[in-house]
Coordinates of C-alpha atoms and ligand atoms in Angstrom, one line a residue:
X1 CA 37.8 133.9 42.4
X2 CA 37.7 134.7 38.6
X3 CA 35.6 137.1 36.6
X4 CA 32.8 136.1 34.3
X5 CA 30.9 137.9 31.6
X6 CA 28.2 137.0 29.1
X7 CA 26.7 139.0 26.2
X8 CA 23.7 138.4 23.9
X9 CA 24.5 141.3 21.6
X10 CA 23.5 142.8 18.2
X11 CA 27.0 143.0 16.8
X12 CA 30.3 141.0 17.1
X13 CA 30.8 140.4 20.8
X14 CA 34.5 139.4 21.0
X15 CA 35.8 143.0 21.4
X16 CA 33.3 143.8 24.1
X17 CA 34.0 140.6 25.9
X18 CA 37.7 141.7 26.1
X19 CA 36.8 145.2 27.2
X20 CA 34.5 144.0 30.0
X21 CA 37.0 141.2 31.0
X22 CA 39.7 143.9 31.4
X23 CA 37.5 145.4 34.2
X24 CA 37.3 142.0 35.9
X25 CA 41.1 141.3 35.7
X26 CA 41.3 142.4 39.4
X27 CA 39.6 139.0 40.2
X28 CA 42.3 136.9 38.6
X29 CA 44.8 137.1 35.8
X30 CA 46.5 133.8 35.2
X31 CA 44.6 132.8 32.1
X32 CA 41.5 133.8 30.2
X33 CA 39.1 132.7 27.4
X34 CA 36.0 133.3 25.4
X35 CA 33.4 131.3 23.6
X36 CA 31.4 132.9 20.8
X37 CA 28.5 131.5 18.8
X38 CA 29.1 131.9 15.1
X39 CA 26.4 130.6 12.6
X40 CA 24.9 128.6 15.4
X41 CA 28.1 126.8 16.5
X42 CA 30.4 127.7 19.4
X43 CA 34.1 128.6 18.9
X44 CA 36.6 129.0 21.7
X45 CA 39.8 131.0 22.2
X46 CA 41.8 130.6 25.4
X47 CA 45.3 131.7 26.5
X48 CA 47.6 131.5 29.5
X49 CA 48.6 134.7 31.2
X50 CA 47.0 138.1 31.4
X51 CA 44.3 139.3 29.0
X52 CA 46.9 140.6 26.5
X53 CA 47.6 137.0 25.7
X54 CA 43.9 136.3 24.9
X55 CA 43.8 139.6 22.9
X56 CA 46.8 138.3 20.8
X57 CA 45.1 135.0 20.3
X58 CA 41.9 136.8 19.1
X59 CA 44.0 139.0 16.8
X60 CA 45.7 135.9 15.3
X61 CA 42.4 134.1 14.9
X62 CA 39.4 136.5 15.2
X63 CA 36.0 135.3 16.3
X64 CA 32.7 136.5 14.8
X65 CA 29.3 136.2 16.4
X66 CA 26.8 138.1 18.5
X67 CA 26.6 135.9 21.5
X68 CA 29.5 135.0 23.8
X69 CA 30.8 134.3 27.3
X70 CA 34.2 135.1 28.8
X71 CA 36.3 134.4 31.8
X72 CA 39.5 135.6 33.5
X73 CA 40.9 133.1 35.9
X74 CA 42.5 132.8 39.3
X75 CA 43.5 129.1 39.5
X76 CA 42.0 127.0 42.3
X77 CA 41.7 123.5 40.9
X78 CA 44.4 122.8 38.3
X79 CA 47.4 124.9 37.2
X80 CA 47.0 128.0 35.0
X81 CA 47.2 126.1 31.6
X82 CA 45.3 126.6 28.4
X83 CA 43.4 123.3 29.1
X84 CA 42.3 124.5 32.5
X85 CA 41.3 128.0 31.2
X86 CA 37.6 128.7 30.9
X87 CA 35.2 128.4 29.1
X88 CA 34.8 124.7 29.5
X89 CA 32.8 122.7 27.0
X90 CA 31.0 119.4 26.9
X91 CA 29.0 118.6 23.9
X92 CA 26.6 121.4 23.2
X93 CA 27.3 123.2 26.5
X94 CA 29.9 125.9 27.4
X95 CA 30.3 127.3 30.9
X96 CA 32.3 129.9 32.7
X97 CA 32.5 129.6 36.5
X98 CA 33.6 131.7 39.5
X99 CA 33.9 129.9 42.8
X100 CA 34.6 126.3 43.9
X101 CA 32.5 123.2 43.3
X102 CA 33.3 121.4 46.6
X103 CA 31.8 118.0 45.6
X104 CA 33.5 118.0 42.1
X105 CA 35.5 114.9 42.9
X106 CA 32.7 112.4 43.4
X107 CA 30.8 114.0 40.5
X108 CA 33.8 113.6 38.3
X109 CA 34.2 110.0 39.3
X110 CA 30.5 109.3 38.6
X111 CA 30.8 110.9 35.2
X112 CA 34.1 109.1 34.4
X113 CA 32.4 105.8 35.3
X114 CA 29.6 106.7 32.8
X115 CA 32.2 107.2 30.0
X116 CA 32.6 111.0 30.1
X117 CA 36.1 112.3 29.2
X118 CA 37.6 115.4 30.8
X119 CA 39.8 117.8 29.1
X120 CA 40.9 119.7 32.2
X121 CA 41.7 119.2 35.9
X122 CA 39.2 121.8 37.0
X123 CA 36.2 121.5 39.2
X124 CA 34.3 123.6 36.8
X125 CA 34.3 121.2 33.9
X126 CA 32.0 118.8 35.7
X127 CA 29.3 121.4 35.5
X128 CA 29.4 121.4 31.7
X129 CA 29.3 117.6 31.7
X130 CA 26.3 117.4 34.1
X131 CA 24.3 119.8 31.9
X132 CA 25.2 118.0 28.7
X133 CA 24.2 114.7 30.2
X134 CA 20.9 116.0 31.3
X135 CA 20.3 117.5 27.8
X136 CA 21.3 114.2 26.2
X137 CA 18.6 112.6 28.3
X138 CA 16.0 115.0 26.7
X139 CA 16.0 117.9 29.1
X140 CA 15.8 121.5 27.8
X141 CA 18.8 123.7 28.5
X142 CA 16.9 125.4 31.4
X143 CA 15.8 122.1 32.9
X144 CA 19.3 120.7 32.5
X145 CA 20.8 123.7 34.3
X146 CA 18.2 123.4 37.1
X147 CA 18.8 119.7 37.7
X148 CA 22.6 120.3 37.6
X149 CA 22.4 123.1 40.2
X150 CA 20.6 120.8 42.6
X151 CA 23.6 118.5 42.6
X152 CA 26.3 121.2 43.2
X153 CA 27.8 121.9 46.5
X154 CA 30.1 124.9 47.2
X155 CA 30.1 128.5 45.8
X156 CA 29.5 129.5 42.3
X157 CA 28.5 132.1 39.7
X158 CA 28.0 130.4 36.4
X159 CA 27.1 131.5 32.8
X160 CA 26.1 129.0 30.1
X161 CA 25.8 129.1 26.3
X162 CA 24.5 126.4 24.1
X163 CA 25.4 125.2 20.6
X164 CA 22.7 126.1 18.1
X165 CA 21.0 128.6 20.6
X166 CA 22.1 132.0 19.5
X167 CA 19.5 133.8 21.7
X168 CA 19.9 132.0 25.0
X169 CA 22.2 132.5 28.0
X170 CA 21.6 131.0 31.4
X171 CA 23.2 132.3 34.6
X172 CA 23.2 131.1 38.2
X173 CA 24.6 132.3 41.6
X174 CA 25.2 130.7 44.9
X175 CA 27.8 132.3 47.2
X176 CA 29.5 134.3 44.4
X177 CA 28.0 137.4 42.9
X178 CA 26.3 137.7 39.5
X179 CA 24.5 140.6 37.9
X180 CA 22.2 140.9 34.9
X181 CA 22.8 144.0 32.7
X182 CA 20.0 145.3 30.5
X183 CA 20.7 146.9 27.1
X184 CA 18.4 147.9 24.2
X185 CA 17.7 144.5 22.6
X186 CA 20.9 143.2 24.3
X187 CA 21.3 141.3 27.5
X188 CA 24.4 140.8 29.7
X189 CA 25.7 138.8 32.7
X190 CA 28.7 139.9 34.7
X191 CA 30.4 139.3 38.0
X192 CA 29.8 143.0 38.9
X193 CA 28.4 146.3 37.7
X194 CA 31.9 147.6 37.1
X195 CA 32.5 145.0 34.4
X196 CA 29.2 145.9 32.8
X197 CA 29.8 149.7 33.0
X198 CA 31.0 150.0 29.3
X199 CA 27.7 148.5 28.1
X200 CA 25.0 149.5 30.6
X201 CA 24.1 151.1 33.9
X202 CA 20.8 149.2 34.2
X203 CA 21.6 146.3 36.6
X204 CA 19.6 143.6 38.3
X205 CA 21.5 141.8 41.1
X206 CA 20.7 138.1 41.4
X207 CA 20.1 137.0 45.0
X208 CA 21.6 134.0 46.7
X209 CA 20.5 130.8 45.0
X210 CA 18.9 132.6 42.0
X211 CA 19.3 131.5 38.4
X212 CA 18.1 133.2 35.3
X213 CA 17.2 132.3 31.7
X214 CA 18.0 135.2 29.3
X215 CA 17.2 136.1 25.7
X216 CA 17.9 139.4 24.1
X217 CA 14.5 140.6 25.0
X218 CA 13.5 138.6 28.1
X219 CA 14.6 137.4 31.5
X220 CA 13.0 134.8 33.7
X221 CA 14.6 134.6 37.2
X222 CA 14.0 131.6 39.5
X223 CA 14.9 131.3 43.2
X224 CA 16.7 128.4 44.7
X225 CA 13.3 126.5 45.1
X226 CA 12.6 127.0 41.4
X227 CA 9.8 129.6 41.9
X228 CA 9.7 132.4 39.3
X229 CA 10.7 135.6 41.1
X230 CA 11.3 139.2 40.1
X231 CA 14.3 141.2 41.3
X232 CA 14.5 145.0 41.0
X233 CA 16.4 146.8 38.2
X234 CA 18.6 149.5 39.6
X235 CA 20.6 152.3 37.9
X236 CA 24.3 152.2 38.8
X237 CA 26.6 155.2 38.7
X238 CA 29.1 154.1 36.1
X239 CA 31.0 157.4 35.7
X240 CA 32.8 156.9 39.0
X241 CA 34.1 153.6 37.6
X242 CA 36.4 155.0 34.9
X243 CA 40.1 154.5 35.8
X244 CA 43.5 155.3 34.4
X245 CA 47.1 155.7 35.7
X246 CA 47.5 159.4 35.2
X247 CA 51.2 160.3 35.0
X248 CA 52.2 157.4 37.2
X249 CA 54.1 154.3 36.2
X250 CA 51.9 152.1 38.2
X251 CA 48.4 152.2 39.7
X252 CA 50.0 151.5 43.0
X253 CA 52.0 154.8 43.1
X254 CA 49.0 156.7 41.7
X255 CA 46.9 155.3 44.5
X256 CA 49.5 155.9 47.2
X257 CA 49.9 159.5 46.1
X258 CA 46.1 160.0 46.0
X259 CA 45.9 159.4 49.7
X260 CA 45.9 163.0 50.9
X261 CA 43.1 164.0 48.5
X262 CA 40.9 160.9 49.0
X263 CA 41.3 161.1 52.7
X264 CA 40.2 164.7 52.7
X265 CA 37.1 163.5 50.8
X266 CA 36.5 160.8 53.3
X267 CA 36.9 163.3 56.2
X268 CA 34.5 165.8 54.6
X269 CA 31.9 163.0 54.3
X270 CA 32.1 162.3 58.1
X271 CA 32.6 165.7 59.6
X272 CA 30.2 168.5 60.1
X273 CA 31.0 171.6 57.9
X274 CA 32.5 173.5 60.9
X275 CA 34.5 170.4 62.0
X276 CA 33.0 170.4 65.4
X277 CA 31.2 167.1 65.2
X278 CA 31.3 163.7 63.6
X279 CA 28.4 163.5 61.1
X280 CA 27.4 160.2 59.5
X281 CA 25.2 160.9 56.4
X282 CA 22.2 158.6 56.4
X283 CA 22.2 158.0 60.2
X284 CA 24.9 157.5 62.7
X285 CA 25.2 154.2 64.6
X286 CA 24.3 154.4 68.2
X287 CA 27.2 153.0 70.2
X288 CA 25.4 153.3 73.5
X289 CA 23.3 150.3 72.4
X290 CA 26.2 148.0 72.5
X291 CA 28.5 146.4 75.1
X292 CA 31.1 145.1 72.6
X293 CA 32.3 145.7 69.0
X294 CA 33.4 142.8 66.9
X295 CA 35.5 143.8 63.9
X296 CA 36.0 141.3 61.1
X297 CA 37.9 141.5 57.8
X298 CA 40.8 140.0 55.8
X299 CA 44.3 141.1 55.0
X300 CA 45.0 144.8 55.0
X301 CA 41.4 145.5 55.9
X302 CA 41.9 143.3 59.0
X303 CA 44.9 145.4 60.0
X304 CA 42.7 148.5 59.8
X305 CA 40.4 146.8 62.3
X306 CA 43.5 146.0 64.5
X307 CA 44.3 149.8 64.6
X308 CA 40.7 150.6 65.3
X309 CA 40.7 148.3 68.3
X310 CA 43.2 150.5 70.0
X311 CA 41.2 153.6 69.1
X312 CA 37.8 152.3 70.3
X313 CA 39.1 150.8 73.5
X314 CA 41.3 153.8 74.4
X315 CA 38.9 156.6 73.4
X316 CA 35.5 155.1 73.8
X317 CA 36.3 152.5 76.5
X318 CA 34.3 149.9 74.7
X319 CA 35.7 146.3 74.4
X320 CA 36.6 145.3 70.9
X321 CA 37.2 141.8 69.5
X322 CA 38.9 141.4 66.2
X323 CA 39.3 138.4 63.9
X324 CA 40.2 137.5 60.4
X325 CA 37.0 136.5 58.6
X326 CA 38.2 133.1 57.5
X327 CA 38.7 132.1 61.2
X328 CA 35.8 134.0 62.6
X329 CA 33.0 132.2 60.7
X330 CA 34.2 128.7 61.5
X331 CA 35.0 129.4 65.1
X332 CA 31.3 130.3 65.4
X333 CA 31.7 132.7 68.3
X334 CA 28.7 133.7 70.4
X335 CA 27.2 137.0 69.1
X336 CA 24.3 138.7 70.7
X337 CA 22.0 141.7 70.4
X338 CA 24.4 143.9 72.4
X339 CA 27.2 143.3 69.9
X340 CA 27.8 145.6 67.0
X341 CA 29.6 143.8 64.2
X342 CA 31.7 145.8 61.8
X343 CA 32.9 144.1 58.6
X344 CA 35.5 145.9 56.5
X345 CA 36.2 145.3 52.9
X346 CA 37.5 147.3 50.0
X347 CA 35.9 145.2 47.3
X348 CA 32.8 144.2 49.2
X349 CA 33.0 140.8 47.6
X350 CA 35.6 138.9 49.7
X351 CA 34.0 135.5 50.3
X352 CA 35.3 135.0 53.8
X353 CA 34.1 138.5 54.9
X354 CA 30.7 138.0 53.2
X355 CA 30.3 134.7 55.0
X356 CA 31.1 136.3 58.3
X357 CA 28.4 138.9 57.6
X358 CA 26.0 136.1 56.9
X359 CA 26.9 134.4 60.1
X360 CA 26.3 137.5 62.3
X361 CA 23.1 138.7 60.5
X362 CA 20.1 138.2 62.8
X363 CA 22.4 137.6 65.8
X364 CA 24.1 140.9 66.2
X365 CA 22.3 144.1 67.2
X366 CA 23.6 145.8 64.1
X367 CA 25.9 144.8 61.2
X368 CA 27.8 147.7 59.8
X369 CA 30.0 147.5 56.7
X370 CA 32.9 149.9 56.0
X371 CA 33.2 149.6 52.3
X372 CA 34.7 151.0 49.2
X373 CA 32.6 149.3 46.5
X374 CA 29.2 150.7 47.4
X375 CA 27.4 148.4 44.9
X376 CA 29.0 145.3 46.3
X377 CA 27.3 142.3 48.0
X378 CA 28.7 143.3 51.4
X379 CA 27.4 146.9 51.0
X380 CA 24.0 145.6 50.0
X381 CA 23.6 143.0 52.7
X382 CA 24.8 145.0 55.8
X383 CA 22.3 146.9 58.0
X384 CA 24.4 150.0 57.5
X385 CA 27.1 150.6 54.8
X386 CA 29.6 153.4 55.4
X387 CA 31.6 154.3 52.3
X388 CA 35.3 155.0 52.6
X389 CA 35.3 157.3 49.6
X390 CA 38.7 156.0 48.3
X391 CA 37.6 155.8 44.6
X392 CA 38.3 152.8 42.5
X393 CA 41.4 151.0 43.7
X394 CA 43.0 149.1 40.9
X395 CA 46.4 147.9 42.1
X396 CA 45.9 144.5 43.7
X397 CA 47.8 145.5 46.9
X398 CA 45.6 147.8 48.9
X399 CA 46.9 151.3 49.8
X400 CA 44.4 154.2 49.7
X401 CA 41.6 151.9 50.9
X402 CA 43.6 151.2 54.0
X403 CA 44.1 154.9 55.0
X404 CA 40.4 155.6 54.1
X405 CA 39.2 152.7 56.2
X406 CA 41.3 154.1 59.1
X407 CA 39.7 157.5 58.5
X408 CA 36.2 156.1 58.9
X409 CA 37.2 154.1 61.9
X410 CA 38.9 157.2 63.5
X411 CA 35.6 159.1 63.0
X412 CA 33.5 156.3 64.4
X413 CA 35.8 156.0 67.5
X414 CA 35.4 159.7 68.2
X415 CA 31.6 159.4 67.7
X416 CA 31.5 156.4 70.0
X417 CA 33.6 158.2 72.7
X418 CA 31.2 161.2 72.5
X419 CA 28.0 159.1 72.6
X420 CA 29.3 157.1 75.6
X421 CA 30.3 160.1 77.5
X422 CA 34.1 159.6 77.3
X423 CA 34.5 162.8 75.3
X424 CA 32.7 166.1 75.8
X425 CA 32.0 168.5 73.0
X426 CA 35.4 170.2 73.4
X427 CA 37.1 166.8 73.4
X428 CA 35.3 165.8 70.3
X429 CA 36.4 168.9 68.5
X430 CA 40.0 168.5 69.7
X431 CA 40.2 164.9 68.3
X432 CA 38.6 166.1 65.0
X433 CA 41.2 168.9 64.8
X434 CA 43.9 166.2 64.9
X435 CA 42.2 164.2 62.1
X436 CA 41.8 167.3 59.9
X437 CA 45.6 167.7 59.8
X438 CA 46.1 164.2 58.4
X439 CA 45.9 165.0 54.6
X440 CA 48.6 167.7 55.0
X441 CA 50.8 165.3 57.1
X442 CA 50.3 162.5 54.6
X443 CA 51.5 164.9 51.9
X444 CA 54.6 165.7 54.0
X445 CA 55.3 162.0 54.6
X446 CA 55.1 161.4 50.8
X447 CA 57.9 163.9 50.4
X448 CA 60.3 161.4 52.0
X449 CA 59.9 159.1 48.9
X450 CA 63.5 159.6 47.7
X451 CA 64.8 158.4 51.0
X452 CA 62.5 155.4 51.0
X453 CA 63.6 154.6 47.4
X454 CA 67.2 154.7 48.6
X455 CA 66.5 152.4 51.6
X456 CA 64.6 150.1 49.3
X457 CA 67.8 149.6 47.1
X458 CA 69.3 147.9 50.2
X459 CA 66.1 146.1 51.3
X460 CA 65.8 144.5 47.8
X461 CA 69.0 142.5 48.6
X462 CA 67.6 140.9 51.7
X463 CA 66.1 137.5 52.0
X464 CA 64.1 138.2 55.2
X465 CA 63.0 141.5 56.7
X466 CA 61.3 142.2 60.0
X467 CA 59.0 145.0 60.9
X468 CA 58.5 146.2 64.5
X469 CA 55.9 148.5 66.1
X470 CA 54.2 149.0 69.5
X471 CA 50.6 149.9 70.3
X472 CA 48.7 151.0 67.3
X473 CA 51.9 150.9 65.3
X474 CA 52.0 147.2 65.8
X475 CA 49.3 146.6 63.1
X476 CA 51.4 148.9 60.9
X477 CA 54.3 146.6 61.3
X478 CA 52.0 143.7 60.2
X479 CA 50.8 145.8 57.2
X480 CA 54.3 146.8 56.2
X481 CA 55.4 143.1 56.2
X482 CA 52.3 142.1 54.2
X483 CA 52.9 144.8 51.6
X484 CA 56.5 143.9 51.3
X485 CA 55.8 140.2 50.9
X486 CA 53.1 140.5 48.3
X487 CA 54.9 143.2 46.2
X488 CA 58.5 142.2 46.3
X489 CA 58.2 138.4 47.2
X490 CA 60.8 138.9 50.0
X491 CA 59.9 137.1 53.2
X492 CA 58.8 139.6 55.9
X493 CA 57.2 139.4 59.3
X494 CA 55.7 142.0 61.6
X495 CA 56.1 141.8 65.3
X496 CA 55.0 143.7 68.3
X497 CA 58.3 145.3 69.4
X498 CA 58.1 143.9 72.9
X499 CA 57.4 140.4 71.6
X500 CA 60.6 140.1 69.7
X501 CA 62.6 138.9 72.7
X502 CA 60.2 136.0 73.2
X503 CA 61.5 134.1 70.2
X504 CA 61.8 136.0 66.9
X505 CA 65.0 137.7 68.1
X506 CA 66.8 134.4 67.2
X507 CA 66.4 135.4 63.6
X508 CA 68.5 138.5 64.0
X509 CA 71.8 138.8 62.3
X510 CA 73.5 141.4 60.1
X511 CA 71.7 140.1 57.0
X512 CA 68.2 140.8 58.4
X513 CA 67.0 144.4 58.1
X514 CA 64.7 145.4 60.9
X515 CA 62.3 148.3 60.1
X516 CA 61.1 150.0 63.3
X517 CA 58.0 152.2 63.2
X518 CA 58.6 154.4 66.2
X519 CA 56.9 157.8 66.4
X520 CA 57.7 159.7 69.6
X521 CA 54.8 158.7 71.8
X522 CA 54.2 157.4 75.3
X523 CA 55.9 154.1 74.3
X524 CA 58.8 155.5 72.4
X525 CA 61.5 154.7 75.0
X526 CA 60.3 151.1 75.3
X527 CA 60.4 150.7 71.5
X528 CA 63.9 152.1 71.5
X529 CA 65.0 149.6 74.1
X530 CA 63.7 146.8 71.8
X531 CA 65.6 148.4 68.9
X532 CA 68.7 148.4 71.0
X533 CA 68.3 144.7 71.7
X534 CA 68.3 144.1 67.9
X535 CA 71.3 146.3 67.3
X536 CA 73.2 144.6 70.1
X537 CA 72.9 141.4 68.1
X538 CA 74.2 142.8 64.9
X539 CA 70.8 143.7 63.5
X540 CA 70.5 146.4 60.9
X541 CA 67.8 148.8 62.0
X542 CA 65.9 151.2 59.7
X543 CA 64.4 153.7 62.2
X544 CA 61.2 155.3 60.9
X545 CA 60.4 158.2 63.3
X546 CA 60.0 161.9 63.5
X547 CA 62.9 164.4 63.8
X548 CA 62.8 164.2 67.6
X549 CA 62.8 160.5 67.6
X550 CA 65.7 160.3 65.2
X551 CA 67.7 162.8 67.2
X552 CA 67.0 160.7 70.4
X553 CA 67.5 157.2 69.0
X554 CA 69.0 157.4 65.5
X555 CA 72.6 156.7 66.6
X556 CA 73.8 153.3 65.6
X557 CA 70.9 152.6 63.3
X558 CA 71.6 151.6 59.7
X559 CA 69.3 154.3 58.3
X560 CA 66.6 156.7 59.3
X561 CA 63.4 157.8 57.6
X562 CA 62.0 161.1 58.8
X563 CA 58.2 161.3 59.1
X564 CA 56.4 164.5 60.1
X565 CA 55.7 165.0 63.7
X566 CA 52.1 164.1 64.5
X567 CA 49.8 163.4 67.3
X568 CA 49.9 159.7 68.4
X569 CA 46.2 159.3 67.5
X570 CA 46.8 159.8 63.8
X571 CA 50.3 158.2 63.6
X572 CA 49.0 154.9 62.3
X573 CA 47.6 156.7 59.3
X574 CA 50.8 158.7 58.6
X575 CA 53.0 155.6 59.0
X576 CA 51.0 153.8 56.3
X577 CA 53.1 155.8 53.8
X578 CA 56.5 154.3 54.6
X579 CA 54.8 150.8 54.9
X580 CA 53.5 151.2 51.4
X581 CA 56.4 153.1 49.7
X582 CA 59.2 150.9 51.1
X583 CA 57.4 147.9 49.7
X584 CA 56.7 149.6 46.4
X585 CA 60.3 150.7 45.8
X586 CA 61.7 147.3 46.9
X587 CA 59.4 145.7 44.4
X588 CA 60.4 148.0 41.5
X589 CA 64.0 147.5 42.5
X590 CA 63.5 143.7 42.1
X591 CA 61.4 144.2 38.9
X592 CA 58.3 142.4 40.1
X593 CA 54.8 143.0 38.7
X594 CA 53.7 145.7 41.2
X595 CA 50.1 146.2 40.2
X596 CA 49.4 142.5 39.7
X597 CA 51.7 140.4 41.8
X598 CA 52.0 136.7 41.1
X599 CA 49.4 134.4 42.6
X600 CA 47.1 137.2 43.9
X601 CA 43.8 138.7 42.9
X602 CA 42.1 141.9 43.9
X603 CA 38.9 140.4 45.0
X604 CA 39.1 137.1 46.8
X605 CA 35.7 135.5 46.1
X606 CA 36.6 132.0 47.1
X607 CA 37.2 130.7 50.7
Ligands
LIG701 C1 46.7 143.4 50.7 C2 45.4 143.3 50.2 C3 44.5 142.2 50.8 C4 43.1 142.7 51.0 C5 42.2 141.5 51.4 C6 40.8 141.9 51.7 O1 47.4 144.4 50.1 O2 44.9 144.0 49.4 O3 45.0 141.6 51.9 O4 43.1 143.7 51.9 O5 42.2 140.5 50.4 O6 40.2 142.5 50.6 P1 38.9 143.4 50.7 O7 39.2 144.6 51.5 O8 38.5 143.6 49.3 O9 37.9 142.5 51.5

C-alpha cells in the first residue's frame, strides 16, 4: 500500500508535501517521511506513527527547498520503524515506493555481496541501491532508473529524486497507480488525483509499465518497452474531494449518518424521475446477453456482492457466482463471453480486485465496475463504470459505500429481472417503490442509536462475539463481524444461522454474546429456532428485529434492538445500520482508533 507524492515547485515544498500526504493517509499511516533538496543536496525527515509525528519532526527541524518527495507507509517488509520509513536513500538517490518488490531478497543478496550496506529491512531500499549502482557505473539518472526497472519483479509505483538535480524527478508504475499533476511551472507526482487536488486539477494518468522523466517545464513518458509515448491530460473535478468531519466526533459516525442522504442520491441516479423504471445514465447493461454473473470484490464490498447474489438469483433468475478477488484471480476460473463480471470497489485501487479485472478482461462478455472513486484505476479500466455516489469515504472501515453498493446492486437486480422477463412493468414499479422507502427507513433505524450504544457497553466486555443471519441477512452477519473486529479488535465471526449447529455452537456459553439479525420474513421462524438453540446452551442473545419479531421471539433474549418494519427485499440495507453502529460504539467504549484502526489502510494496493 502506501501513498507517494513528489513536487518540483517554485517555493518551499515541505508544507505542501505534508498537505498532500494527509490526503494519502488512507493508504497507510504507520510511518511517514520526506526528502527535500536544499542548495542541491537532499535532506530527510522521517517519523514513526501518523503524519502528525512527521509534522512535529518538521516543526522541530524545518526543511527548505523547492523539490521534494514524500511517503506515508503501510508496512509490508519490515516493522514500522524510522529506519524502515521512506524515503530510502543510497548515495545520490532517494526513492519512495508503493507496492512490493517480490524479488528483493536475491537483489539484496547480490548487492550485499558487492559491498552495499542497507539501512532498513525494506524491499524498497534495494531500488535506491540498484539505481545508485547504475549511476556509479556512468549511467544518467534516467538510464539508471530504466535499467533498474528491468530488474524488478512485483508491483510498484516509484518516485525518485537525485542529489544535485534540483529540476529532475522520475516516476514509474507497474501494478500500482501513479499520476502526473501539471502546474504553472511546477510538476507533481502522486498516488492519486485526490492527493494532488490541493495543487492541481490537471492530471495525466500513467499506464501500466510507464515511467516518466519530469522537470518543472517538461515531461517525457516511456512505456514498458522504452518507447516515448504520450498520455492524455485530463481535468479532474477536485471540488468533490474536499472532506471534513462536520459536527461528528469521527468520520465513521459522519459517514454512517450520511447514509439516508447519499442513498437518496444514488437512487435518484438510477431511477427514472417518475420512479417507474430503472435508468442507468450512460447506457444500461443488457442482462439478456448473459447466462451468468460473476461478482468479485474484497472485504465489505464482497459482502455487498454476497447480498446481491440473493437478489439477482431470486428476482432475475440468473445464476451468480461470487468470490473474494484474492482467491478468484489465482483459481483462474473459466470465464466466457456469456459471463458478465461485476467488480465492486469503494477505492477503485484495491490490488486484488484490479488484478481480477485484468484477469477477466477480454474473456468476459462485459466487465462492469461498481465504484465510488470514479477517477480510479478500476473505474478507468472497466468496460462500464457505475458510480455509487457515496461521496468521499474517509473512515478506514467502509459504511456508506456498502449501503450505496447495495443500492446500485438492487437497481441492477430489478433491471435484470425486467429485461429477462421475470418482472413486468408493474412488478418493476413495485420493487422500485420498496427501494424508494429505504432512505426514510435508514433514518428510522439510526434513531435506535442510544439502544445500540447501551448494548455496546456490554459487548465491549466480551472476548468473542458471534453474528447470525439467514438468507440475505447472512452476509450482514459477516459484515457485522468484520466491522466489529476491525474497529474494536474483539474477535467476532458471522455464521449462517442454520450452520451454527454444525460446529460453531460448541463456542456458545454465557460469556459469548450472539447477535441475531432476524427481520420478520419467510425464514423468521427458522432463525428463531436457531436462536433458541443458542439460548438453550446459556448463550446471550441480542435480537435485532422489528417490533413484530421482538414481540414474537424477544422473550428470554439478553437484549433487543428494534428496527423499522421493512420489506424483506430491502432488509439487508436497513440492517447495515446496527452492523455498523454496534461496532462503532463497542470501539468507542474500548477507546480504539475508530477512523484509523491499527494495521489497516483504506486502500489496499498490495496483494
Ligand atoms: C472493511 C473495509 C474493507 C474494504 C476492502 C475493499 O470495513 O473497508 O474490507 O471493503 O478492503 O476495499 P475497496 O472497496 O476499496 O476495494
